[in-house]
Amino acid sequence: MSRPSAALPPLTGLASPDLSWHQDENGSIGPVSTQFDDVYFSRHDGRAETEHVFIHGNDLPRRLAAWTHPRPFVVGESGFGTGLNMLCAWACFETHAPPQARLHLVSTERFPLLRDDLARALSAWPELATHAERLVQQWPEPVAGVHRLLLDERVTLDLHFGDAAERIALLDGQVDAWFLDGFAPAKNPEMWRPELFSALAAASRPGATFATFTCAGIVKRGLAAAGFAWRKAPGYGRKREMLRGEISLPPPNERRQATPWFTPPDVKIPQHVAVIGAGIAGATAAAALARRGIAVTLIDRFDRARLEPTHLQGALYVKLAADTNLQSRFYLAGLLHSRRWLAQLDPHHTLWQPSGVLQLGTSEKEQARQASFLANHALPESVVRGLDSTAASAAAGIEVNTPALDYPNAGWVKPIELCAHLATTPGVAFHQGEVKALHAVATGWALTLASGTIIEADQVVIASASEASSYAETAALPLQPVRGQISQLTLPAGAPPLGRVVCAGGYVPPAADGVLNFGATFHPGEVDPHEREADHAANLAELERGLPALVSALCSAGAKLTPERLTGRTGIRAASPDKTPYAGPVPDAEAWRNDYASLAKDATRIPAIPGRHYPGLWLSTAHGSRGLSSAPLCAEVIASRICDEPLPLEWPLVDHLHPGRRIIRDLVRGNKG
Ligand code: SAM
């Protein structure tokens, strides 16, 4: 099974650094850490020093010019600071790399700068202004964990917030060139500890290089003990020496010994992928693959591009457990990712609104749960905070009688319009049809459609919600359909506008286009697509229970709040037994049951057999009603794995999403399925 949550550092907000600002003789400014008593970049032309030490120290101009692999070149770094080093790597890539090449930057930071300080520091480099602007725009919330920024079509930055040694040990990915930055070892010995060097070695590609400004003894000893060869090179400016070197044979990755079943399948980067299902899971996967230059055929039985107005709004929300667990970590990462991704995809908010989401403490039990969540998680108030009923009412724009959890930056999305938009991503070809069966062929997979059409593709992503388990290859995965119906009311003039998506039993977003959505019902095991009056009645009853003030204001404004006057939309969602999505390669369930049969007798007898998977078959499903928060990040997980890139989550969370997890759990519990 995946490691327990305790193996991960706390899910918490991170402190910003204490800064002062120095000014050089030319008037340009730069930050100084008062805590570490050290500069972020040299007072004498920091950019030239970065170019000398890190860029040329890793021979990047030559290596990037020669980069013709379909996977991205990966640069890793120990202390992100102002991002100057990474922006210089990006600029170097633009100057030297061939047009098809891609760059992936991975950096750790324990004390993330405030956004304004970041912008101020980077204003020292006008020639990097456009790069800096992309970074500042997407600068993540200071929450421990991984934050993926899509800097441009070819360049991705993963910011791993937290201690460098801890974060690199959690990295699921391999690095080609390391920038060993961080304050001077004498001033920051805690970072330059042996665990950092062993984590760097374990996350290195064979032949990975490194460069660093320091020649300190603990660095030389640490590097050598971890297997890096180092040599001195001339330093920049007044610094006499620096270090550079490489690791020819990184140590074997031992973390898979405890969970060999999660060993990723061998990589063969495809040219053409078929994605089954053009809902949020499939459409985001298609767009993520197309961004990587892969031709995608996106298949759905409904013509997702022919839009009738639905006025449907989905909540961008999560429900986090009072005690930190892997699922909550994933969902919070997903929410933060979706928020950033949507802001970049649709900066003018035609498809979504960051209205904020309020979760009412509708019972004493729920209030206690919320209080203990807040006590256990010191997260930034911009991410989630507790409000008393007065503040909650002010935020909601209507009286609520309970305290609440407020997610000020979450909101709502028009899911139908979002999926239609993603289906038009360049590189994605939409095909209307119903996939009946999959067949392995020499070049990959052949998909047989109900019409008799056959579509061939190198690889396949199955993203068809509860129907994802309807193929022979996926039939063993437990997946349950869940019917949900939303009710819709055309608002009368004078109805009060909501200030937030309000979640009580169900959810109610602020009305867009004059239509109020509320619901949804929750019927596990049901697949009836027809609208039901009884479900409208249930949604109304729920609204009256959760937001009585809204109901009476609507009635006073003349709304006809009776089930027969409501319209609505029905959707069939999919849920896994543990309510975490399935995102990853499709396991060969029969092979797993044979290979790991010994677990049924003794869970500590772990056969050293890597998990067998159907080659080139992937799954993104079981997103339940939280797909807007989970699917965009799952799409990145799958696309990154397919393209041999670092993953946008810590490895225990990647394992937590693995579609094979229930097979192992059932074996361990003696249930052979
Ligand atoms: N590379 C940076 C740039 O391009 O601006 C400059 C790095 S600055 C000299 C050192 C950075 O390392 C600071 O941002 C500091 O907060 C960070 N740092 C210090 N200790 C750390 C640790 N244990 N883990 C991760 N980052 C750390």
XYZ file of C-alpha atoms and ligand atoms in Angstrom:
700
model
C 0.000 0.000 0.000
C 1.103 3.616 -0.373
C 3.001 5.034 2.536
C 0.998 6.562 5.359
C 0.505 10.285 5.366
C 2.898 10.616 8.314
C 5.804 10.116 5.878
C 4.968 13.469 4.309
C 5.835 16.828 5.877
C 2.889 18.683 7.470
C 0.278 20.201 5.177
C 0.753 23.790 6.201
C 1.349 27.333 5.057
C 4.954 28.498 4.749
C 6.404 31.670 6.232
C 7.681 34.294 3.833
C 11.303 35.369 4.313
C 12.423 38.418 6.290
C 13.940 40.723 3.691
C 15.821 43.946 3.447
C 16.738 45.554 0.141
C 20.176 46.620 -0.935
C 20.916 49.121 -3.681
C 24.051 48.937 -5.779
C 26.042 51.820 -7.178
C 23.908 51.805 -10.388
C 20.743 52.163 -8.359
C 19.453 48.635 -8.998
C 17.965 46.862 -5.994
C 18.129 43.317 -4.698
C 16.747 41.401 -1.723
C 18.846 40.332 1.261
C 17.710 37.687 3.739
C 17.921 39.117 7.237
C 17.333 35.647 8.674
C 20.324 34.112 6.859
C 22.300 37.347 6.510
C 22.956 36.587 2.848
C 22.014 37.965 -0.566
C 19.643 36.302 -3.052
C 21.876 37.262 -5.938
C 25.225 38.949 -6.266
C 25.452 42.675 -5.730
C 27.692 42.833 -8.783
C 25.599 41.716 -11.728
C 23.676 38.767 -10.352
C 22.567 37.683 -13.798
C 26.134 37.347 -15.082
C 26.957 35.259 -12.029
C 23.966 32.992 -12.632
C 24.998 32.565 -16.269
C 28.557 31.738 -15.269
C 27.881 29.413 -12.338
C 24.654 27.608 -13.134
C 23.993 27.937 -16.858
C 27.545 27.450 -18.163
C 28.514 25.342 -15.117
C 26.000 22.798 -16.463
C 26.956 23.414 -20.095
C 23.341 24.270 -20.846
C 23.732 26.237 -24.109
C 25.408 23.272 -25.785
C 23.174 20.609 -24.217
C 19.955 22.449 -24.963
C 21.022 23.132 -28.573
C 21.496 19.376 -29.011
C 18.214 18.385 -27.268
C 16.158 16.361 -29.747
C 14.459 13.950 -27.323
C 10.668 13.883 -27.154
C 10.841 14.195 -23.345
C 11.733 17.571 -21.834
C 15.189 18.485 -20.563
C 14.873 18.684 -16.781
C 16.644 21.235 -14.577
C 16.424 20.876 -10.789
C 17.279 23.430 -8.116
C 17.613 23.513 -4.358
C 16.610 27.127 -3.509
C 14.280 29.015 -5.878
C 14.525 32.415 -4.203
C 13.607 35.073 -6.761
C 13.643 32.594 -9.642
C 16.496 34.410 -11.393
C 18.360 31.146 -12.090
C 15.287 29.453 -13.502
C 14.338 32.446 -15.661
C 17.890 32.439 -17.038
C 17.577 28.706 -17.820
C 14.318 29.460 -19.619
C 15.931 32.282 -21.612
C 18.896 30.026 -22.466
C 16.455 27.351 -23.652
C 14.672 29.875 -25.889
C 17.944 30.991 -27.438
C 19.518 27.592 -28.002
C 16.997 24.727 -28.068
C 15.413 23.419 -31.275
C 11.734 24.330 -31.827
C 10.336 20.919 -30.811
C 12.314 20.743 -27.568
C 10.673 21.211 -24.185
C 12.060 22.326 -20.826
C 10.929 21.224 -17.368
C 12.101 23.161 -14.327
C 11.850 21.745 -10.801
C 12.781 23.933 -7.847
C 12.336 23.789 -4.085
C 11.791 26.712 -1.748
C 11.280 26.702 1.994
C 10.534 30.418 2.413
C 8.591 31.551 -0.685
C 8.783 35.274 -1.369
C 5.602 37.317 -1.253
C 4.357 38.003 -4.777
C 5.113 41.752 -4.558
C 8.643 41.075 -3.328
C 9.167 38.607 -6.147
C 8.061 41.207 -8.704
C 10.226 43.858 -7.062
C 13.305 41.625 -7.033
C 12.870 40.570 -10.651
C 12.374 44.170 -11.793
C 16.188 44.382 -11.587
C 16.286 42.437 -14.908
C 14.281 44.355 -17.537
C 15.491 41.980 -20.240
C 13.655 39.164 -18.418
C 10.486 41.195 -17.869
C 8.154 39.002 -19.956
C 9.449 35.825 -18.308
C 9.153 37.403 -14.874
C 5.595 38.510 -15.586
C 4.501 34.921 -16.379
C 6.048 33.741 -13.133
C 4.590 36.511 -10.996
C 1.117 36.034 -12.526
C 1.048 32.371 -11.567
C 2.965 32.654 -8.282
C 1.355 30.016 -6.036
C -0.080 30.257 -2.571
C 2.598 29.572 0.089
C 1.385 26.042 0.857
C 3.763 23.115 1.376
C 3.580 20.816 -1.638
C 4.017 20.857 -5.401
C 2.692 23.700 -7.546
C 2.831 23.302 -11.316
C 3.092 26.448 -13.424
C 2.651 26.224 -17.202
C 5.031 29.044 -18.079
C 4.474 28.770 -21.818
C 3.712 26.154 -24.460
C 7.094 24.470 -24.045
C 8.190 25.323 -20.523
C 6.827 23.971 -17.238
C 7.925 24.912 -13.721
C 7.168 22.736 -10.698
C 7.679 24.598 -7.453
C 8.112 22.198 -4.548
C 7.487 24.321 -1.489
C 9.235 23.020 1.619
C 12.708 21.940 2.687
C 14.942 21.013 -0.256
C 16.100 17.617 1.089
C 12.559 16.588 2.031
C 11.017 17.769 -1.205
C 13.587 16.224 -3.536
C 13.204 12.901 -1.703
C 9.488 13.130 -2.549
C 10.062 14.003 -6.211
C 8.676 11.522 -8.725
C 10.961 12.358 -11.612
C 14.551 12.529 -12.783
C 16.761 15.532 -13.355
C 19.376 16.207 -16.068
C 21.103 19.228 -14.523
C 21.125 20.537 -10.957
C 21.537 24.126 -9.775
C 22.754 23.794 -6.181
C 21.752 27.172 -4.813
C 20.660 28.158 -1.327
C 22.383 30.483 1.068
C 26.057 29.858 1.793
C 26.612 26.577 3.677
C 28.164 28.428 6.613
C 24.965 30.459 6.951
C 22.505 27.680 6.123
C 24.093 24.356 7.142
C 20.687 22.792 7.751
C 19.909 22.756 4.037
C 23.273 21.355 2.925
C 22.914 18.179 4.957
C 23.739 14.621 3.803
C 20.055 13.854 3.100
C 20.035 16.597 0.474
C 22.900 15.038 -1.450
C 21.488 11.520 -1.313
C 18.101 12.828 -2.488
C 19.805 14.681 -5.364
C 21.624 11.501 -6.382
C 18.467 9.367 -6.242
C 16.578 11.869 -8.423
C 19.339 12.149 -11.045
C 19.370 10.739 -14.559
C 22.534 8.788 -15.359
C 25.081 11.438 -16.325
C 23.202 14.289 -14.596
C 25.407 17.314 -13.968
C 25.467 19.849 -11.179
C 26.978 23.266 -10.582
C 27.210 25.351 -7.444
C 28.727 28.650 -6.358
C 30.253 27.165 -3.203
C 33.376 25.101 -2.612
C 32.601 24.456 1.054
C 33.930 21.220 2.510
C 30.490 19.909 3.571
C 29.311 20.302 -0.007
C 32.290 18.498 -1.503
C 32.053 15.703 1.050
C 28.284 15.411 0.718
C 28.425 15.262 -3.071
C 31.176 12.669 -3.086
C 29.444 10.482 -0.482
C 26.276 10.513 -2.605
C 28.164 9.418 -5.729
C 28.784 12.724 -7.532
C 32.193 13.440 -9.039
C 33.142 17.090 -8.463
C 35.873 19.372 -9.683
C 36.742 22.975 -9.067
C 36.160 25.578 -11.762
C 36.908 29.295 -11.825
C 34.266 31.231 -9.862
C 32.541 34.409 -11.003
C 34.005 37.855 -10.352
C 35.837 38.024 -7.079
C 34.993 34.426 -6.160
C 37.993 32.328 -7.000
C 36.358 28.933 -7.305
C 33.088 27.089 -7.775
C 32.164 23.418 -8.158
C 30.779 21.451 -11.030
C 30.506 17.755 -11.759
C 28.215 14.855 -12.547
C 26.889 11.512 -11.411
C 27.370 8.757 -13.953
C 25.484 6.015 -12.163
C 22.781 7.204 -9.772
C 21.878 4.764 -6.978
C 18.932 2.427 -7.646
C 15.642 3.811 -6.466
C 14.835 1.873 -3.306
C 11.460 3.319 -2.553
C 9.746 0.854 -4.897
C 10.835 -2.098 -2.762
C 7.841 -1.581 -0.484
C 5.381 -1.000 -3.339
C 6.721 -2.739 -6.463
C 3.197 -2.804 -7.952
C 3.282 0.964 -8.399
C 6.481 0.865 -10.503
C 5.571 2.936 -13.565
C 5.401 1.139 -16.913
C 8.281 1.563 -19.350
C 8.021 4.774 -21.299
C 7.361 4.938 -25.009
C 6.325 8.476 -25.834
C 3.398 8.266 -28.285
C 2.644 10.366 -31.329
C -1.094 9.776 -31.256
C -3.342 9.170 -28.248
C -7.061 8.417 -28.251
C -8.997 9.789 -25.283
C -12.346 8.164 -24.542
C -14.793 10.612 -22.984
C -14.841 14.381 -23.478
C -16.080 15.381 -20.049
C -13.798 17.194 -17.626
C -11.416 14.216 -17.165
C -11.016 13.474 -20.878
C -11.020 17.065 -22.120
C -8.304 18.097 -19.660
C -6.232 15.001 -20.506
C -6.583 15.748 -24.229
C -5.488 19.364 -23.763
C -2.544 18.333 -21.556
C -1.305 15.832 -24.147
C -1.806 18.235 -27.063
C 0.254 20.851 -25.230
C 3.094 18.310 -25.347
C 2.851 18.031 -29.123
C 0.916 14.739 -29.164
C -1.915 14.343 -31.693
C -5.112 13.532 -29.796
C -8.380 12.017 -30.985
C -11.018 12.882 -28.394
C -14.017 10.569 -28.629
C -17.427 11.045 -27.062
C -20.887 9.765 -27.833
C -22.215 13.324 -27.525
C -21.137 16.124 -29.808
C -19.428 18.191 -27.165
C -18.814 21.057 -29.554
C -22.513 21.626 -30.351
C -23.556 23.662 -27.394
C -27.050 24.419 -26.307
C -27.133 26.853 -23.416
C -27.338 24.816 -20.209
C -26.669 27.555 -17.644
C -25.018 24.822 -15.661
C -22.449 25.876 -13.045
C -20.272 23.443 -11.121
C -18.552 24.253 -7.849
C -14.772 24.380 -7.700
C -14.651 22.982 -4.207
C -13.102 20.339 -1.994
C -13.986 18.851 1.355
C -10.859 18.343 3.404
C -10.584 15.891 6.293
C -10.057 17.237 9.807
C -6.860 15.195 10.106
C -4.458 15.373 7.187
C -4.655 12.373 4.919
C -3.423 11.588 1.412
C -6.809 12.258 -0.135
C -7.058 15.744 1.381
C -3.530 16.542 0.307
C -4.396 15.533 -3.236
C -7.645 17.500 -3.309
C -6.100 20.656 -1.912
C -3.285 20.395 -4.474
C -5.962 19.842 -7.131
C -7.988 22.870 -6.062
C -4.932 25.136 -6.083
C -3.873 23.727 -9.456
C -7.318 24.170 -11.045
C -7.490 27.716 -9.780
C -4.122 28.615 -11.357
C -4.832 26.684 -14.530
C -8.243 28.327 -15.038
C -6.795 31.798 -14.434
C -4.335 31.181 -17.224
C -6.737 29.436 -19.587
C -9.503 32.014 -19.197
C -8.168 35.229 -17.659
C -11.367 37.107 -18.562
C -13.584 34.687 -16.648
C -15.949 33.707 -19.433
C -15.895 30.058 -18.290
C -15.520 30.455 -14.529
C -15.561 32.904 -11.628
C -13.292 32.930 -8.567
C -16.263 33.957 -6.423
C -15.052 32.045 -3.374
C -16.727 29.048 -1.762
C -18.315 28.967 1.667
C -18.882 25.643 3.437
C -21.452 26.109 6.137
C -21.093 24.311 9.431
C -24.651 23.034 9.209
C -24.531 20.829 12.305
C -22.615 20.790 15.561
C -20.676 17.819 14.275
C -19.715 19.673 11.100
C -18.753 22.781 13.092
C -16.505 20.657 15.315
C -14.991 19.049 12.222
C -14.286 22.455 10.688
C -12.776 23.748 13.929
C -10.487 20.767 14.201
C -9.520 21.097 10.511
C -8.461 24.709 11.158
C -6.591 23.747 14.333
C -4.698 21.005 12.474
C -3.798 23.022 9.388
C -2.074 26.393 9.517
C -2.984 27.277 5.936
C -2.927 30.813 4.501
C -6.194 32.719 4.925
C -6.235 33.260 1.177
C -6.654 29.478 0.816
C -9.053 28.648 3.635
C -10.160 30.382 6.800
C -12.850 30.108 9.431
C -15.641 32.691 9.555
C -18.209 33.228 12.283
C -21.839 33.457 11.218
C -21.746 37.262 10.898
C -18.685 37.232 8.647
C -20.050 34.216 6.770
C -23.318 36.079 6.134
C -21.398 39.115 4.858
C -19.380 36.910 2.494
C -22.436 34.970 1.300
C -24.482 38.131 0.739
C -27.372 36.478 2.597
C -27.930 35.592 6.201
C -26.521 32.242 7.206
C -26.922 31.108 10.770
C -23.766 29.109 11.123
C -20.019 29.551 11.124
C -18.312 28.396 7.947
C -15.098 27.496 6.205
C -14.314 30.041 3.521
C -12.167 29.324 0.455
C -11.850 32.888 -0.871
C -10.122 31.897 -4.114
C -12.259 28.923 -5.103
C -15.421 29.474 -7.132
C -17.528 28.015 -9.923
C -17.080 26.845 -13.499
C -19.343 26.377 -16.528
C -18.370 22.735 -17.051
C -20.071 22.154 -20.417
C -18.552 25.274 -21.935
C -15.138 24.499 -20.411
C -15.093 21.003 -21.922
C -16.246 22.333 -25.310
C -13.476 24.907 -25.200
C -10.843 22.288 -24.353
C -12.082 20.063 -27.195
C -11.018 22.827 -29.605
C -7.417 22.897 -28.325
C -5.032 22.860 -31.320
C -3.862 19.272 -31.798
C -7.124 17.767 -30.502
C -9.482 16.239 -33.106
C -12.985 15.558 -31.830
C -14.743 12.375 -33.004
C -18.363 11.690 -32.152
C -18.917 8.008 -31.449
C -19.201 5.309 -28.832
C -16.197 3.079 -28.149
C -17.372 -0.497 -27.667
C -14.099 -2.432 -27.338
C -10.329 -2.097 -27.251
C -7.888 -4.451 -28.965
C -4.146 -4.496 -28.550
C -2.459 -4.273 -31.964
C 1.198 -4.214 -32.962
C 1.349 -0.408 -32.981
C -0.762 0.165 -29.867
C -4.544 -0.046 -29.638
C -7.487 -0.339 -32.008
C -10.780 1.093 -30.775
C -13.961 -0.367 -32.219
C -16.818 2.116 -32.280
C -20.532 1.268 -32.265
C -20.707 2.533 -35.858
C -18.123 -0.071 -36.881
C -15.438 2.567 -37.326
C -12.026 1.562 -36.040
C -9.669 4.175 -34.643
C -6.051 3.226 -34.080
C -3.820 5.031 -31.634
C -0.446 4.460 -29.980
C -1.978 4.851 -26.530
C -5.407 5.342 -24.973
C -6.712 7.345 -22.019
C -10.045 6.042 -20.739
C -11.947 8.915 -19.159
C -15.581 7.910 -19.525
C -16.703 8.204 -15.886
C -18.600 5.133 -14.681
C -18.385 3.550 -18.142
C -14.601 3.452 -17.848
C -14.841 -0.045 -16.360
C -16.898 -1.399 -19.253
C -13.838 -2.749 -21.118
C -12.273 -6.150 -20.532
C -9.027 -4.461 -19.456
C -10.695 -2.285 -16.812
C -13.550 -4.529 -15.664
C -11.802 -5.473 -12.401
C -11.650 -1.881 -11.143
C -14.372 -1.084 -8.646
C -16.311 1.907 -9.929
C -19.796 2.993 -9.029
C -22.142 5.246 -11.020
C -23.709 8.065 -9.023
C -26.708 9.898 -10.423
C -26.917 13.592 -9.595
C -29.603 16.096 -10.562
C -29.241 19.860 -10.383
C -32.288 22.129 -10.201
C -32.477 25.440 -12.009
C -34.621 28.476 -11.345
C -34.906 31.568 -13.525
C -34.412 34.364 -11.040
C -37.031 37.051 -10.631
C -35.926 40.698 -10.586
C -34.892 41.748 -7.100
C -33.543 38.350 -6.050
C -30.513 38.789 -3.784
C -27.147 38.126 -5.449
C -24.971 35.584 -3.670
C -21.383 36.569 -2.954
C -20.019 33.030 -2.790
C -20.779 29.495 -3.864
C -22.545 28.348 -0.706
C -22.271 24.674 0.220
C -24.663 23.447 2.860
C -26.004 19.967 2.045
C -25.695 20.689 -1.661
C -24.272 23.797 -3.313
C -25.610 27.062 -4.731
C -23.351 29.237 -6.891
C -23.979 32.948 -7.455
C -26.383 33.054 -10.419
C -24.904 33.587 -13.858
C -27.137 34.463 -16.841
C -30.092 35.011 -14.460
C -30.385 31.303 -13.603
C -29.871 29.915 -10.114
C -28.430 26.382 -9.919
C -28.869 24.367 -6.759
C -28.434 20.744 -5.814
C -27.289 18.201 -6.536
C -28.959 14.966 -5.574
C -26.769 11.958 -4.837
C -27.991 8.513 -5.882
C -25.254 5.875 -5.878
C -25.824 2.977 -8.240
C -28.383 4.804 -10.420
C -27.884 5.613 -14.099
C -31.311 6.946 -15.119
C -30.573 10.085 -17.175
C -34.110 11.525 -17.008
C -35.020 14.553 -14.951
C -37.260 13.756 -11.956
C -39.677 16.011 -10.124
C -38.981 14.150 -6.888
C -35.323 15.142 -7.162
C -36.261 18.798 -7.646
C -38.342 18.475 -4.465
C -35.325 17.022 -2.648
C -33.090 19.860 -3.869
C -35.676 22.437 -2.761
C -35.969 20.853 0.677
C -32.188 20.895 0.978
C -32.077 24.582 -0.031
C -34.694 25.431 2.577
C -32.730 23.583 5.236
C -29.351 25.063 4.336
C -30.229 28.597 3.216
C -33.694 29.521 4.545
C -32.964 33.255 4.194
C -32.282 32.806 0.476
C -35.503 30.858 -0.002
C -37.612 33.496 1.722
C -35.877 36.304 -0.210
C -36.560 34.448 -3.456
C -40.209 33.939 -2.538
C -40.567 37.631 -1.612
C -39.132 38.517 -5.003
C -41.850 36.403 -6.620
C -39.958 33.197 -7.448
C -42.170 30.145 -8.006
C -40.313 27.688 -5.835
C -42.234 24.505 -6.494
C -40.732 21.302 -7.898
C -42.903 21.285 -11.015
C -41.751 24.806 -11.970
C -38.076 23.890 -11.846
C -35.933 22.671 -14.691
C -32.619 20.886 -14.300
C -29.795 18.746 -15.560
C -28.846 15.211 -14.704
C -25.368 13.757 -14.738
C -23.973 10.305 -14.039
C -20.736 10.586 -12.120
C -18.356 7.863 -11.087
C -16.967 7.074 -7.659
C -14.284 4.709 -6.426
C -14.853 2.936 -3.096
C -12.346 5.214 -1.323
C -13.560 8.364 -3.142
C -10.139 9.152 -4.581
C -9.941 9.370 -8.387
C -8.204 6.720 -10.447
C -5.442 8.421 -12.427
C -2.598 6.430 -13.909
C -1.762 3.292 -15.858
C -4.279 0.445 -16.109
C -3.062 -2.560 -14.114
C -3.366 -6.078 -15.494
C -5.577 -7.158 -12.585
C -5.177 -10.875 -13.180
C -1.385 -10.588 -13.306
C -1.413 -8.522 -10.094
C -3.517 -11.123 -8.295
C -1.055 -13.836 -9.339
C 2.136 -11.865 -8.799
C 1.165 -10.555 -5.373
C -0.868 -13.529 -4.119
C 1.536 -13.913 -1.177
C 0.164 -10.676 0.314
C -3.039 -12.513 1.154
C -1.123 -14.728 3.587
C 1.413 -12.240 4.836
C 1.291 -8.567 3.873
C 4.985 -8.194 4.673
C 5.978 -10.771 2.032
C 6.374 -8.400 -0.885
C 7.439 -10.059 -4.150
C 10.064 -8.033 -6.004
C 7.988 -7.964 -9.184
C 7.219 -4.642 -10.854
C 3.502 -4.089 -11.490
C 2.328 -5.351 -14.871
C 0.184 -2.918 -16.809
C -1.582 -2.918 -20.153
C 1.008 -1.094 -22.249
C -0.153 2.375 -23.231
C -3.514 2.207 -21.455
C -4.362 4.949 -18.954
C -7.276 5.870 -16.781
C -8.720 9.108 -15.417
C -12.029 8.561 -13.691
C -13.835 8.372 -10.329
C -13.775 12.141 -9.982
C -17.207 12.071 -8.306
C -18.663 15.548 -7.960
C -15.260 17.159 -7.451
C -13.867 16.727 -10.967
C -13.314 20.439 -11.442
C -10.772 20.274 -8.615
C -9.267 16.898 -9.426
C -9.343 16.353 -13.203
C -6.952 19.104 -14.403
C -4.235 17.894 -12.007
C -4.894 14.225 -12.880
C -4.540 15.191 -16.550
C -1.077 16.575 -15.756
C -0.198 13.436 -13.769
C -1.075 11.197 -16.711
C 0.452 13.396 -19.428
C 3.645 13.751 -17.383
C 3.928 10.001 -16.919
C 3.255 9.338 -20.601
C 5.925 11.876 -21.586
C 8.564 10.816 -19.041
C 8.496 14.101 -17.121
C 8.647 14.847 -13.407
C 5.201 14.502 -11.842
C 3.254 17.402 -10.342
C 2.671 15.612 -7.023
C 4.780 13.963 -4.347
C 5.255 10.275 -5.125
C 3.047 9.006 -2.251
C 0.201 11.051 -3.743
C 0.879 9.728 -7.237
C 0.671 6.208 -5.750
C -2.506 7.155 -3.912
C -4.170 7.878 -7.291
C -3.008 4.605 -8.866
C -5.904 2.632 -10.399
C -4.467 -0.614 -9.003
C -4.537 0.375 -5.333
C -7.742 -1.508 -4.553
C -6.375 -4.766 -5.971
C -3.538 -4.686 -3.435
C -5.838 -3.628 -0.613
C -8.204 -6.482 -1.374
C -5.348 -8.982 -1.519
C -4.014 -7.807 1.828
C -7.478 -8.047 3.357
C -7.956 -11.527 1.977
C -10.665 -10.495 -0.478
C -9.547 -11.969 -3.782
C -12.238 -10.151 -5.787
N 18.215 30.644 -6.868
C 17.787 31.896 -6.323
C 17.517 32.925 -7.364
O 17.673 32.602 -8.555
O 17.055 33.993 -6.987
C 18.596 32.433 -5.219
C 18.559 31.498 -4.077
S 18.795 32.290 -2.545
C 20.476 32.626 -2.524
C 18.618 30.900 -1.488
C 17.200 30.374 -1.397
O 17.227 29.121 -0.730
C 16.309 31.275 -0.592
O 15.181 31.591 -1.313
C 16.009 30.476 0.641
O 14.733 30.745 1.186
C 16.098 29.070 0.110
N 16.318 28.079 1.152
C 17.042 28.188 2.281
N 17.023 27.041 2.992
C 16.261 26.184 2.288
C 15.882 24.842 2.475
N 16.258 24.142 3.530
N 15.087 24.262 1.536
C 14.686 24.946 0.450
N 15.025 26.225 0.220
C 15.817 26.838 1.124
